[in-house]
mmCIF file with all atom_site columns, C-alpha atoms in Angstrom:
data_model
loop_
_atom_site.group_PDB
_atom_site.id
_atom_site.type_symbol
_atom_site.label_atom_id
_atom_site.label_alt_id
_atom_site.label_comp_id
_atom_site.label_asym_id
_atom_site.label_entity_id
_atom_site.label_seq_id
_atom_site.pdbx_PDB_ins_code
_atom_site.Cartn_x
_atom_site.Cartn_y
_atom_site.Cartn_z
_atom_site.occupancy
_atom_site.B_iso_or_equiv
_atom_site.pdbx_formal_charge
_atom_site.auth_seq_id
_atom_site.auth_comp_id
_atom_site.auth_asym_id
_atom_site.auth_atom_id
_atom_site.pdbx_PDB_model_num
ATOM 1   C CA . SER A 1 1   ? 1.840   -19.076 -14.339 1.00 0.00 ? 1   SER A CA 1
ATOM 2   C CA . TYR A 1 2   ? -1.164  -16.771 -13.887 1.00 0.00 ? 2   TYR A CA 1
ATOM 3   C CA . VAL A 1 3   ? -0.703  -13.055 -13.691 1.00 0.00 ? 3   VAL A CA 1
ATOM 4   C CA . LEU A 1 4   ? -2.988  -10.418 -12.214 1.00 0.00 ? 4   LEU A CA 1
ATOM 5   C CA . THR A 1 5   ? -2.456  -6.998  -13.395 1.00 0.00 ? 5   THR A CA 1
ATOM 6   C CA . GLN A 1 6   ? -3.673  -3.962  -11.249 1.00 0.00 ? 6   GLN A CA 1
ATOM 7   C CA . PRO A 1 7   ? -3.079  -0.263  -11.915 1.00 0.00 ? 7   PRO A CA 1
ATOM 8   C CA . PRO A 1 8   ? -0.255  1.079   -9.745  1.00 0.00 ? 8   PRO A CA 1
ATOM 9   C CA . SER A 1 9   ? -2.390  3.852   -8.379  1.00 0.00 ? 9   SER A CA 1
ATOM 10  C CA . VAL A 1 10  ? -6.023  5.288   -8.311  1.00 0.00 ? 10  VAL A CA 1
ATOM 11  C CA . SER A 1 11  ? -6.697  8.952   -7.062  1.00 0.00 ? 11  SER A CA 1
ATOM 12  C CA . VAL A 1 12  ? -10.312 9.817   -6.117  1.00 0.00 ? 12  VAL A CA 1
ATOM 13  C CA . ALA A 1 13  ? -11.705 12.787  -4.383  1.00 0.00 ? 13  ALA A CA 1
ATOM 14  C CA . PRO A 1 14  ? -13.678 12.422  -1.075  1.00 0.00 ? 14  PRO A CA 1
ATOM 15  C CA . GLY A 1 15  ? -17.245 11.482  -1.706  1.00 0.00 ? 15  GLY A CA 1
ATOM 16  C CA . LYS A 1 16  ? -16.525 10.281  -5.297  1.00 0.00 ? 16  LYS A CA 1
ATOM 17  C CA . THR A 1 17  ? -16.369 6.436   -6.582  1.00 0.00 ? 17  THR A CA 1
ATOM 18  C CA . ALA A 1 18  ? -13.023 4.729   -6.743  1.00 0.00 ? 18  ALA A CA 1
ATOM 19  C CA . ARG A 1 19  ? -12.786 1.594   -9.258  1.00 0.00 ? 19  ARG A CA 1
ATOM 20  C CA . ILE A 1 20  ? -9.838  -0.655  -9.069  1.00 0.00 ? 20  ILE A CA 1
ATOM 21  C CA . THR A 1 21  ? -9.473  -3.331  -11.798 1.00 0.00 ? 21  THR A CA 1
ATOM 22  C CA . CYS A 1 22  ? -7.789  -6.739  -11.707 1.00 0.00 ? 22  CYS A CA 1
ATOM 23  C CA . GLY A 1 23  ? -6.819  -8.055  -15.258 1.00 0.00 ? 23  GLY A CA 1
ATOM 24  C CA . GLY A 1 24  ? -6.357  -11.686 -15.761 1.00 0.00 ? 24  GLY A CA 1
ATOM 25  C CA . ASP A 1 25  ? -6.880  -14.227 -18.624 1.00 0.00 ? 25  ASP A CA 1
ATOM 26  C CA . ASN A 1 26  ? -10.502 -15.495 -18.239 1.00 0.00 ? 26  ASN A CA 1
ATOM 27  C CA . ILE A 1 27  ? -10.655 -14.153 -14.692 1.00 0.00 ? 27  ILE A CA 1
ATOM 28  C CA . GLY A 1 28  ? -14.328 -14.274 -14.960 1.00 0.00 ? 28  GLY A CA 1
ATOM 29  C CA . SER A 1 29  ? -14.401 -17.995 -14.472 1.00 0.00 ? 29  SER A CA 1
ATOM 30  C CA . LYS A 1 30  ? -12.429 -17.784 -11.275 1.00 0.00 ? 30  LYS A CA 1
ATOM 31  C CA . SER A 1 31  ? -13.393 -16.537 -7.651  1.00 0.00 ? 31  SER A CA 1
ATOM 32  C CA . VAL A 1 32  ? -11.767 -13.247 -6.740  1.00 0.00 ? 32  VAL A CA 1
ATOM 33  C CA . HIS A 1 33  ? -11.069 -11.986 -3.128  1.00 0.00 ? 33  HIS A CA 1
ATOM 34  C CA . TRP A 1 34  ? -9.975  -8.430  -2.278  1.00 0.00 ? 34  TRP A CA 1
ATOM 35  C CA . TYR A 1 35  ? -7.763  -7.065  0.448   1.00 0.00 ? 35  TYR A CA 1
ATOM 36  C CA . GLN A 1 36  ? -7.146  -3.740  1.806   1.00 0.00 ? 36  GLN A CA 1
ATOM 37  C CA . GLN A 1 37  ? -3.821  -2.948  3.518   1.00 0.00 ? 37  GLN A CA 1
ATOM 38  C CA . LYS A 1 38  ? -2.955  0.129   5.378   1.00 0.00 ? 38  LYS A CA 1
ATOM 39  C CA . PRO A 1 39  ? 0.705   1.006   6.018   1.00 0.00 ? 39  PRO A CA 1
ATOM 40  C CA . GLY A 1 40  ? 2.381   -1.127  8.654   1.00 0.00 ? 40  GLY A CA 1
ATOM 41  C CA . GLN A 1 41  ? -0.773  -3.350  8.964   1.00 0.00 ? 41  GLN A CA 1
ATOM 42  C CA . ALA A 1 42  ? -1.848  -6.797  7.780   1.00 0.00 ? 42  ALA A CA 1
ATOM 43  C CA . PRO A 1 43  ? -4.129  -7.022  4.999   1.00 0.00 ? 43  PRO A CA 1
ATOM 44  C CA . VAL A 1 44  ? -7.803  -7.116  5.687   1.00 0.00 ? 44  VAL A CA 1
ATOM 45  C CA . LEU A 1 45  ? -10.460 -8.926  3.537   1.00 0.00 ? 45  LEU A CA 1
ATOM 46  C CA . VAL A 1 46  ? -12.903 -6.533  2.093   1.00 0.00 ? 46  VAL A CA 1
ATOM 47  C CA . ILE A 1 47  ? -14.527 -8.686  -0.691  1.00 0.00 ? 47  ILE A CA 1
ATOM 48  C CA . TYR A 1 48  ? -14.675 -12.386 -1.147  1.00 0.00 ? 48  TYR A CA 1
ATOM 49  C CA . TYR A 1 49  ? -16.154 -14.679 -3.981  1.00 0.00 ? 49  TYR A CA 1
ATOM 50  C CA . ASP A 1 50  ? -16.327 -11.838 -6.204  1.00 0.00 ? 50  ASP A CA 1
ATOM 51  C CA . SER A 1 51  ? -18.927 -9.649  -4.734  1.00 0.00 ? 51  SER A CA 1
ATOM 52  C CA . ASP A 1 52  ? -19.568 -10.862 -0.996  1.00 0.00 ? 52  ASP A CA 1
ATOM 53  C CA . ARG A 1 53  ? -18.874 -8.541  1.703   1.00 0.00 ? 53  ARG A CA 1
ATOM 54  C CA . PRO A 1 54  ? -17.680 -9.829  5.225   1.00 0.00 ? 54  PRO A CA 1
ATOM 55  C CA . SER A 1 55  ? -19.324 -8.488  8.229   1.00 0.00 ? 55  SER A CA 1
ATOM 56  C CA . GLY A 1 56  ? -18.071 -5.131  9.497   1.00 0.00 ? 56  GLY A CA 1
ATOM 57  C CA . ILE A 1 57  ? -17.148 -3.933  6.011   1.00 0.00 ? 57  ILE A CA 1
ATOM 58  C CA . PRO A 1 58  ? -19.211 -1.110  4.740   1.00 0.00 ? 58  PRO A CA 1
ATOM 59  C CA . GLU A 1 59  ? -21.798 -1.312  1.871   1.00 0.00 ? 59  GLU A CA 1
ATOM 60  C CA . ARG A 1 60  ? -19.582 1.165   -0.058  1.00 0.00 ? 60  ARG A CA 1
ATOM 61  C CA . PHE A 1 61  ? -17.439 -1.675  -0.862  1.00 0.00 ? 61  PHE A CA 1
ATOM 62  C CA . SER A 1 62  ? -18.655 -3.729  -3.716  1.00 0.00 ? 62  SER A CA 1
ATOM 63  C CA . GLY A 1 63  ? -17.272 -6.196  -6.408  1.00 0.00 ? 63  GLY A CA 1
ATOM 64  C CA . SER A 1 64  ? -17.821 -7.596  -9.768  1.00 0.00 ? 64  SER A CA 1
ATOM 65  C CA . ASN A 1 65  ? -16.263 -9.975  -12.107 1.00 0.00 ? 65  ASN A CA 1
ATOM 66  C CA . SER A 1 66  ? -16.644 -10.755 -15.839 1.00 0.00 ? 66  SER A CA 1
ATOM 67  C CA . GLY A 1 67  ? -14.464 -11.749 -18.713 1.00 0.00 ? 67  GLY A CA 1
ATOM 68  C CA . ASN A 1 68  ? -11.085 -10.788 -18.156 1.00 0.00 ? 68  ASN A CA 1
ATOM 69  C CA . THR A 1 69  ? -11.325 -8.135  -15.704 1.00 0.00 ? 69  THR A CA 1
ATOM 70  C CA . ALA A 1 70  ? -12.740 -8.254  -12.187 1.00 0.00 ? 70  ALA A CA 1
ATOM 71  C CA . THR A 1 71  ? -13.464 -4.779  -10.286 1.00 0.00 ? 71  THR A CA 1
ATOM 72  C CA . LEU A 1 72  ? -13.477 -3.308  -6.719  1.00 0.00 ? 72  LEU A CA 1
ATOM 73  C CA . THR A 1 73  ? -15.714 -0.426  -6.382  1.00 0.00 ? 73  THR A CA 1
ATOM 74  C CA . ILE A 1 74  ? -15.611 2.055   -3.378  1.00 0.00 ? 74  ILE A CA 1
ATOM 75  C CA . SER A 1 75  ? -18.523 4.374   -3.357  1.00 0.00 ? 75  SER A CA 1
ATOM 76  C CA . ARG A 1 76  ? -18.563 7.565   -1.554  1.00 0.00 ? 76  ARG A CA 1
ATOM 77  C CA . VAL A 1 77  ? -15.036 7.301   -0.887  1.00 0.00 ? 77  VAL A CA 1
ATOM 78  C CA . GLU A 1 78  ? -13.529 8.582   2.545   1.00 0.00 ? 78  GLU A CA 1
ATOM 79  C CA . ALA A 1 79  ? -10.162 9.438   3.732   1.00 0.00 ? 79  ALA A CA 1
ATOM 80  C CA . GLY A 1 80  ? -9.805  6.182   5.690   1.00 0.00 ? 80  GLY A CA 1
ATOM 81  C CA . ASP A 1 81  ? -10.061 4.276   2.594   1.00 0.00 ? 81  ASP A CA 1
ATOM 82  C CA . GLU A 1 82  ? -6.774  5.284   1.543   1.00 0.00 ? 82  GLU A CA 1
ATOM 83  C CA . ALA A 1 83  ? -4.553  2.180   1.331   1.00 0.00 ? 83  ALA A CA 1
ATOM 84  C CA . ASP A 1 84  ? -3.310  -0.407  -1.048  1.00 0.00 ? 84  ASP A CA 1
ATOM 85  C CA . TYR A 1 85  ? -5.721  -2.908  -2.502  1.00 0.00 ? 85  TYR A CA 1
ATOM 86  C CA . TYR A 1 86  ? -4.820  -6.449  -3.751  1.00 0.00 ? 86  TYR A CA 1
ATOM 87  C CA . CYS A 1 87  ? -6.935  -8.964  -5.680  1.00 0.00 ? 87  CYS A CA 1
ATOM 88  C CA . GLN A 1 88  ? -6.324  -12.718 -5.486  1.00 0.00 ? 88  GLN A CA 1
ATOM 89  C CA . VAL A 1 89  ? -7.438  -15.745 -7.093  1.00 0.00 ? 89  VAL A CA 1
ATOM 90  C CA . TRP A 1 90  ? -7.017  -19.524 -6.763  1.00 0.00 ? 90  TRP A CA 1
ATOM 91  C CA . TYR A 1 91  ? -5.063  -20.555 -9.908  1.00 0.00 ? 91  TYR A CA 1
ATOM 92  C CA . THR A 1 92  ? -5.764  -24.322 -10.573 1.00 0.00 ? 92  THR A CA 1
ATOM 93  C CA . SER A 1 93  ? -3.200  -26.010 -12.535 1.00 0.00 ? 93  SER A CA 1
ATOM 94  C CA . SER A 1 94  ? -0.930  -29.082 -12.157 1.00 0.00 ? 94  SER A CA 1
ATOM 95  C CA . ASP A 1 95  ? 0.442   -27.167 -9.257  1.00 0.00 ? 95  ASP A CA 1
ATOM 96  C CA . PRO A 1 96  ? -2.347  -25.037 -7.934  1.00 0.00 ? 96  PRO A CA 1
ATOM 97  C CA . LEU A 1 97  ? -1.584  -21.856 -5.898  1.00 0.00 ? 97  LEU A CA 1
ATOM 98  C CA . TYR A 1 98  ? -2.941  -18.536 -4.804  1.00 0.00 ? 98  TYR A CA 1
ATOM 99  C CA . VAL A 1 99  ? -1.918  -15.598 -6.907  1.00 0.00 ? 99  VAL A CA 1
ATOM 100 C CA . PHE A 1 100 ? -2.205  -11.910 -5.770  1.00 0.00 ? 100 PHE A CA 1
ATOM 101 C CA . GLY A 1 101 ? -2.565  -9.173  -7.981  1.00 0.00 ? 101 GLY A CA 1
ATOM 102 C CA . THR A 1 102 ? 0.266   -6.503  -8.235  1.00 0.00 ? 102 THR A CA 1
ATOM 103 C CA . GLY A 1 103 ? -1.546  -4.085  -5.898  1.00 0.00 ? 103 GLY A CA 1
ATOM 104 C CA . THR A 1 104 ? -3.117  -0.759  -6.256  1.00 0.00 ? 104 THR A CA 1
ATOM 105 C CA . LYS A 1 105 ? -2.407  2.399   -4.076  1.00 0.00 ? 105 LYS A CA 1
ATOM 106 C CA . VAL A 1 106 ? -5.701  4.326   -3.452  1.00 0.00 ? 106 VAL A CA 1
ATOM 107 C CA . THR A 1 107 ? -5.034  8.050   -2.814  1.00 0.00 ? 107 THR A CA 1
ATOM 108 C CA . VAL A 1 108 ? -7.791  10.143  -1.428  1.00 0.00 ? 108 VAL A CA 1
ATOM 109 C CA . LEU A 1 109 ? -7.188  13.739  -2.734  1.00 0.00 ? 109 LEU A CA 1
ATOM 110 C CA . GLN B 2 1   ? -12.501 -13.697 17.698  1.00 0.00 ? 1   GLN B CA 1
ATOM 111 C CA . VAL B 2 2   ? -9.693  -15.642 16.190  1.00 0.00 ? 2   VAL B CA 1
ATOM 112 C CA . GLN B 2 3   ? -6.208  -14.117 16.763  1.00 0.00 ? 3   GLN B CA 1
ATOM 113 C CA . LEU B 2 4   ? -2.965  -15.218 15.167  1.00 0.00 ? 4   LEU B CA 1
ATOM 114 C CA . GLN B 2 5   ? 0.421   -14.282 16.361  1.00 0.00 ? 5   GLN B CA 1
ATOM 115 C CA . GLU B 2 6   ? 3.889   -14.993 14.561  1.00 0.00 ? 6   GLU B CA 1
ATOM 116 C CA . SER B 2 7   ? 6.932   -15.635 16.457  1.00 0.00 ? 7   SER B CA 1
ATOM 117 C CA . GLY B 2 8   ? 10.461  -16.587 15.512  1.00 0.00 ? 8   GLY B CA 1
ATOM 118 C CA . PRO B 2 9   ? 14.043  -15.036 14.875  1.00 0.00 ? 9   PRO B CA 1
ATOM 119 C CA . GLY B 2 10  ? 13.852  -11.681 12.998  1.00 0.00 ? 10  GLY B CA 1
ATOM 120 C CA . LEU B 2 11  ? 17.556  -12.239 11.581  1.00 0.00 ? 11  LEU B CA 1
ATOM 121 C CA . VAL B 2 12  ? 18.691  -15.307 9.778   1.00 0.00 ? 12  VAL B CA 1
ATOM 122 C CA . LYS B 2 13  ? 21.886  -15.729 8.004   1.00 0.00 ? 13  LYS B CA 1
ATOM 123 C CA . PRO B 2 14  ? 22.130  -16.528 4.204   1.00 0.00 ? 14  PRO B CA 1
ATOM 124 C CA . SER B 2 15  ? 21.916  -20.266 3.462   1.00 0.00 ? 15  SER B CA 1
ATOM 125 C CA . GLU B 2 16  ? 20.489  -21.197 6.880   1.00 0.00 ? 16  GLU B CA 1
ATOM 126 C CA . THR B 2 17  ? 16.756  -22.056 7.613   1.00 0.00 ? 17  THR B CA 1
ATOM 127 C CA . LEU B 2 18  ? 14.108  -19.534 8.398   1.00 0.00 ? 18  LEU B CA 1
ATOM 128 C CA . SER B 2 19  ? 11.690  -21.025 11.093  1.00 0.00 ? 19  SER B CA 1
ATOM 129 C CA . LEU B 2 20  ? 8.497   -19.273 12.311  1.00 0.00 ? 20  LEU B CA 1
ATOM 130 C CA . THR B 2 21  ? 5.486   -20.364 14.352  1.00 0.00 ? 21  THR B CA 1
ATOM 131 C CA . CYS B 2 22  ? 1.894   -19.093 14.485  1.00 0.00 ? 22  CYS B CA 1
ATOM 132 C CA . SER B 2 23  ? -0.135  -19.577 17.666  1.00 0.00 ? 23  SER B CA 1
ATOM 133 C CA . VAL B 2 24  ? -3.848  -19.470 17.189  1.00 0.00 ? 24  VAL B CA 1
ATOM 134 C CA . SER B 2 25  ? -6.213  -18.339 19.913  1.00 0.00 ? 25  SER B CA 1
ATOM 135 C CA . GLY B 2 26  ? -9.840  -17.830 20.036  1.00 0.00 ? 26  GLY B CA 1
ATOM 136 C CA . GLY B 2 27  ? -10.771 -20.704 18.009  1.00 0.00 ? 27  GLY B CA 1
ATOM 137 C CA . SER B 2 28  ? -9.664  -24.289 17.014  1.00 0.00 ? 28  SER B CA 1
ATOM 138 C CA . ILE B 2 29  ? -7.145  -24.913 14.390  1.00 0.00 ? 29  ILE B CA 1
ATOM 139 C CA . SER B 2 30  ? -9.291  -27.802 13.098  1.00 0.00 ? 30  SER B CA 1
ATOM 140 C CA . SER B 2 31  ? -11.505 -27.666 9.977   1.00 0.00 ? 31  SER B CA 1
ATOM 141 C CA . TYR B 2 32  ? -9.632  -24.699 8.503   1.00 0.00 ? 32  TYR B CA 1
ATOM 142 C CA . TYR B 2 33  ? -6.604  -24.067 6.244   1.00 0.00 ? 33  TYR B CA 1
ATOM 143 C CA . TRP B 2 34  ? -3.614  -22.268 7.638   1.00 0.00 ? 34  TRP B CA 1
ATOM 144 C CA . SER B 2 35  ? -1.450  -20.115 5.476   1.00 0.00 ? 35  SER B CA 1
ATOM 145 C CA . TRP B 2 36  ? 1.784   -18.349 5.237   1.00 0.00 ? 36  TRP B CA 1
ATOM 146 C CA . ILE B 2 37  ? 2.196   -15.139 3.137   1.00 0.00 ? 37  ILE B CA 1
ATOM 147 C CA . ARG B 2 38  ? 4.918   -12.973 2.673   1.00 0.00 ? 38  ARG B CA 1
ATOM 148 C CA . GLN B 2 39  ? 5.594   -9.304  1.719   1.00 0.00 ? 39  GLN B CA 1
ATOM 149 C CA . PRO B 2 40  ? 9.074   -8.105  0.749   1.00 0.00 ? 40  PRO B CA 1
ATOM 150 C CA . PRO B 2 41  ? 9.618   -4.480  1.800   1.00 0.00 ? 41  PRO B CA 1
ATOM 151 C CA . GLY B 2 42  ? 7.667   -2.049  -0.430  1.00 0.00 ? 42  GLY B CA 1
ATOM 152 C CA . LYS B 2 43  ? 6.454   -4.853  -2.575  1.00 0.00 ? 43  LYS B CA 1
ATOM 153 C CA . GLY B 2 44  ? 3.321   -7.167  -3.004  1.00 0.00 ? 44  GLY B CA 1
ATOM 154 C CA . LEU B 2 45  ? 1.866   -10.110 -1.316  1.00 0.00 ? 45  LEU B CA 1
ATOM 155 C CA . GLU B 2 46  ? 3.193   -13.760 -2.170  1.00 0.00 ? 46  GLU B CA 1
ATOM 156 C CA . TRP B 2 47  ? 1.474   -16.816 -0.973  1.00 0.00 ? 47  TRP B CA 1
ATOM 157 C CA . ILE B 2 48  ? 3.858   -19.387 0.396   1.00 0.00 ? 48  ILE B CA 1
ATOM 158 C CA . GLY B 2 49  ? 1.439   -22.201 1.119   1.00 0.00 ? 49  GLY B CA 1
ATOM 159 C CA . TYR B 2 50  ? -0.903  -23.711 3.420   1.00 0.00 ? 50  TYR B CA 1
ATOM 160 C CA . ILE B 2 51  ? -1.742  -26.741 5.583   1.00 0.00 ? 51  ILE B CA 1
ATOM 161 C CA . TYR B 2 52  ? -4.915  -28.405 6.496   1.00 0.00 ? 52  TYR B CA 1
ATOM 162 C CA . ASP B 2 53  ? -5.540  -29.717 10.250  1.00 0.00 ? 53  ASP B CA 1
ATOM 163 C CA . ASN B 2 54  ? -4.910  -33.198 8.930   1.00 0.00 ? 54  ASN B CA 1
ATOM 164 C CA . GLY B 2 55  ? -1.460  -32.207 7.960   1.00 0.00 ? 55  GLY B CA 1
ATOM 165 C CA . ARG B 2 56  ? -2.164  -31.947 4.015   1.00 0.00 ? 56  ARG B CA 1
ATOM 166 C CA . THR B 2 57  ? -0.166  -29.079 2.446   1.00 0.00 ? 57  THR B CA 1
ATOM 167 C CA . THR B 2 58  ? -0.070  -27.081 -0.725  1.00 0.00 ? 58  THR B CA 1
ATOM 168 C CA . TYR B 2 59  ? 2.900   -24.962 -1.597  1.00 0.00 ? 59  TYR B CA 1
ATOM 169 C CA . ASN B 2 60  ? 3.731   -22.154 -4.017  1.00 0.00 ? 60  ASN B CA 1
ATOM 170 C CA . PRO B 2 61  ? 5.623   -24.070 -6.800  1.00 0.00 ? 61  PRO B CA 1
ATOM 171 C CA . SER B 2 62  ? 8.223   -21.360 -6.802  1.00 0.00 ? 62  SER B CA 1
ATOM 172 C CA . LEU B 2 63  ? 8.995   -21.995 -3.280  1.00 0.00 ? 63  LEU B CA 1
ATOM 173 C CA . LYS B 2 64  ? 8.106   -25.761 -3.225  1.00 0.00 ? 64  LYS B CA 1
ATOM 174 C CA . SER B 2 65  ? 11.704  -27.199 -2.972  1.00 0.00 ? 65  SER B CA 1
ATOM 175 C CA . ARG B 2 66  ? 12.455  -25.115 0.316   1.00 0.00 ? 66  ARG B CA 1
ATOM 176 C CA . VAL B 2 67  ? 9.395   -24.915 2.108   1.00 0.00 ? 67  VAL B CA 1
ATOM 177 C CA . THR B 2 68  ? 7.777   -27.127 4.922   1.00 0.00 ? 68  THR B CA 1
ATOM 178 C CA . ILE B 2 69  ? 4.766   -26.190 6.762   1.00 0.00 ? 69  ILE B CA 1
ATOM 179 C CA . SER B 2 70  ? 3.590   -28.284 9.640   1.00 0.00 ? 70  SER B CA 1
ATOM 180 C CA . VAL B 2 71  ? 0.880   -28.101 12.303  1.00 0.00 ? 71  VAL B CA 1
ATOM 181 C CA . ASP B 2 72  ? 0.538   -29.195 16.005  1.00 0.00 ? 72  ASP B CA 1
ATOM 182 C CA . THR B 2 73  ? -3.054  -29.465 16.571  1.00 0.00 ? 73  THR B CA 1
ATOM 183 C CA . SER B 2 74  ? -2.502  -30.101 20.521  1.00 0.00 ? 74  SER B CA 1
ATOM 184 C CA . LYS B 2 75  ? -0.877  -26.886 20.741  1.00 0.00 ? 75  LYS B CA 1
ATOM 185 C CA . ASN B 2 76  ? -3.083  -24.915 18.233  1.00 0.00 ? 76  ASN B CA 1
ATOM 186 C CA . GLN B 2 77  ? 0.115   -23.958 16.335  1.00 0.00 ? 77  GLN B CA 1
ATOM 187 C CA . PHE B 2 78  ? 1.474   -24.366 12.813  1.00 0.00 ? 78  PHE B CA 1
ATOM 188 C CA . SER B 2 79  ? 4.844   -23.670 11.431  1.00 0.00 ? 79  SER B CA 1
ATOM 189 C CA . LEU B 2 80  ? 6.955   -22.500 8.481   1.00 0.00 ? 80  LEU B CA 1
ATOM 190 C CA . ARG B 2 81  ? 10.376  -23.600 7.455   1.00 0.00 ? 81  ARG B CA 1
ATOM 191 C CA . LEU B 2 82  ? 12.154  -22.108 4.701   1.00 0.00 ? 82  LEU B CA 1
ATOM 192 C CA . SER B 2 83  ? 15.606  -23.407 3.846   1.00 0.00 ? 83  SER B CA 1
ATOM 193 C CA . SER B 2 84  ? 18.603  -22.066 2.144   1.00 0.00 ? 84  SER B CA 1
ATOM 194 C CA . VAL B 2 85  ? 17.652  -18.392 2.512   1.00 0.00 ? 85  VAL B CA 1
ATOM 195 C CA . THR B 2 86  ? 18.858  -15.457 0.516   1.00 0.00 ? 86  THR B CA 1
ATOM 196 C CA . ALA B 2 87  ? 18.355  -11.879 0.823   1.00 0.00 ? 87  ALA B CA 1
ATOM 197 C CA . ALA B 2 88  ? 15.427  -12.283 -1.555  1.00 0.00 ? 88  ALA B CA 1
ATOM 198 C CA . ASP B 2 89  ? 13.553  -13.857 1.262   1.00 0.00 ? 89  ASP B CA 1
ATOM 199 C CA . THR B 2 90  ? 13.906  -10.870 3.550   1.00 0.00 ? 90  THR B CA 1
ATOM 200 C CA . ALA B 2 91  ? 10.231  -9.960  4.109   1.00 0.00 ? 91  ALA B CA 1
ATOM 201 C CA . VAL B 2 92  ? 7.332   -9.522  6.469   1.00 0.00 ? 92  VAL B CA 1
ATOM 202 C CA . TYR B 2 93  ? 5.946   -13.055 6.858   1.00 0.00 ? 93  TYR B CA 1
ATOM 203 C CA . TYR B 2 94  ? 2.224   -13.264 7.731   1.00 0.00 ? 94  TYR B CA 1
ATOM 204 C CA . CYS B 2 95  ? 0.201   -16.446 9.153   1.00 0.00 ? 95  CYS B CA 1
ATOM 205 C CA . ALA B 2 96  ? -3.344  -16.458 8.344   1.00 0.00 ? 96  ALA B CA 1
ATOM 206 C CA . ARG B 2 97  ? -6.453  -18.481 8.322   1.00 0.00 ? 97  ARG B CA 1
ATOM 207 C CA . THR B 2 98  ? -7.939  -19.578 4.947   1.00 0.00 ? 98  THR B CA 1
ATOM 208 C CA . ARG B 2 99  ? -11.481 -20.944 4.851   1.00 0.00 ? 99  ARG B CA 1
ATOM 209 C CA . GLY B 2 100 ? -11.206 -23.503 2.288   1.00 0.00 ? 100 GLY B CA 1
ATOM 210 C CA . ILE B 2 101 ? -9.625  -24.462 -0.938  1.00 0.00 ? 101 ILE B CA 1
ATOM 211 C CA . GLY B 2 102 ? -9.832  -21.526 -3.233  1.00 0.00 ? 102 GLY B CA 1
ATOM 212 C CA . ALA B 2 103 ? -11.524 -19.562 -0.403  1.00 0.00 ? 103 ALA B CA 1
ATOM 213 C CA . GLU B 2 104 ? -10.902 -16.312 1.215   1.00 0.00 ? 104 GLU B CA 1
ATOM 214 C CA . THR B 2 105 ? -8.285  -15.603 3.939   1.00 0.00 ? 105 THR B CA 1
ATOM 215 C CA . ASP B 2 106 ? -10.209 -14.048 6.736   1.00 0.00 ? 106 ASP B CA 1
ATOM 216 C CA . TYR B 2 107 ? -7.980  -13.732 9.692   1.00 0.00 ? 107 TYR B CA 1
ATOM 217 C CA . TRP B 2 108 ? -4.252  -12.604 9.613   1.00 0.00 ? 108 TRP B CA 1
ATOM 218 C CA . GLY B 2 109 ? -1.470  -12.180 12.166  1.00 0.00 ? 109 GLY B CA 1
ATOM 219 C CA . GLN B 2 110 ? 0.242   -8.885  12.575  1.00 0.00 ? 110 GLN B CA 1
ATOM 220 C CA . GLY B 2 111 ? 3.282   -9.967  10.596  1.00 0.00 ? 111 GLY B CA 1
ATOM 221 C CA . THR B 2 112 ? 6.797   -10.338 11.544  1.00 0.00 ? 112 THR B CA 1
ATOM 222 C CA . LEU B 2 113 ? 9.806   -9.058  9.531   1.00 0.00 ? 113 LEU B CA 1
ATOM 223 C CA . VAL B 2 114 ? 12.388  -11.542 8.845   1.00 0.00 ? 114 VAL B CA 1
ATOM 224 C CA . THR B 2 115 ? 15.758  -10.126 7.427   1.00 0.00 ? 115 THR B CA 1
ATOM 225 C CA . VAL B 2 116 ? 18.438  -12.432 5.864   1.00 0.00 ? 116 VAL B CA 1
ATOM 226 C CA . SER B 2 117 ? 21.916  -10.985 6.434   1.00 0.00 ? 117 SER B CA 1
ATOM 227 C CA . SER B 2 118 ? 25.023  -12.159 7.572   1.00 0.00 ? 118 SER B CA 1
#
């Protein structure tokens, strides 16, 4: 199976930049989607196909993907960005499936 | 604006079958993939599977032997059945819209907690 590894937590001061990594074997060859989940709420799509941003998502959210690491970057972090973030890929094998990362809790100091 | 709403029992006994339905409003169920995703309390997300409007399904291999997803296009609904449940199946279950094979999931239901307990 395919494993996506994220750091359990990232802490960042308001106004600074948060970088959340998603590690997987040759993940750069796959398309990565990112979701934000606040407590008690459903996930919200924030980045799709590595770096595209859905309408309504601030430009402060950006993504990149290369080699064995995909990265979600949140610039000029605000208190409202505090949430869990999950990466996701479509793993194609004899039995294809979506795989989610382990999740990262972003804390705004 | 597409909206999804899960419905079904919040409590299921061990060894029985969990059944949930997702009602889709604000858009047609046609031409998209419709997913079920779950999240055990305090844990991460797990993709269960999805169905296309023509009934074609793809399931998570780890759950494949116990899962059935079906669609009723006339009612704009799709459903999940998970058999032989155990306490490990206790989770918040989300229904969601996925835009294509390997594509992003852009609309989610609010989620419904299903507890497996006698």
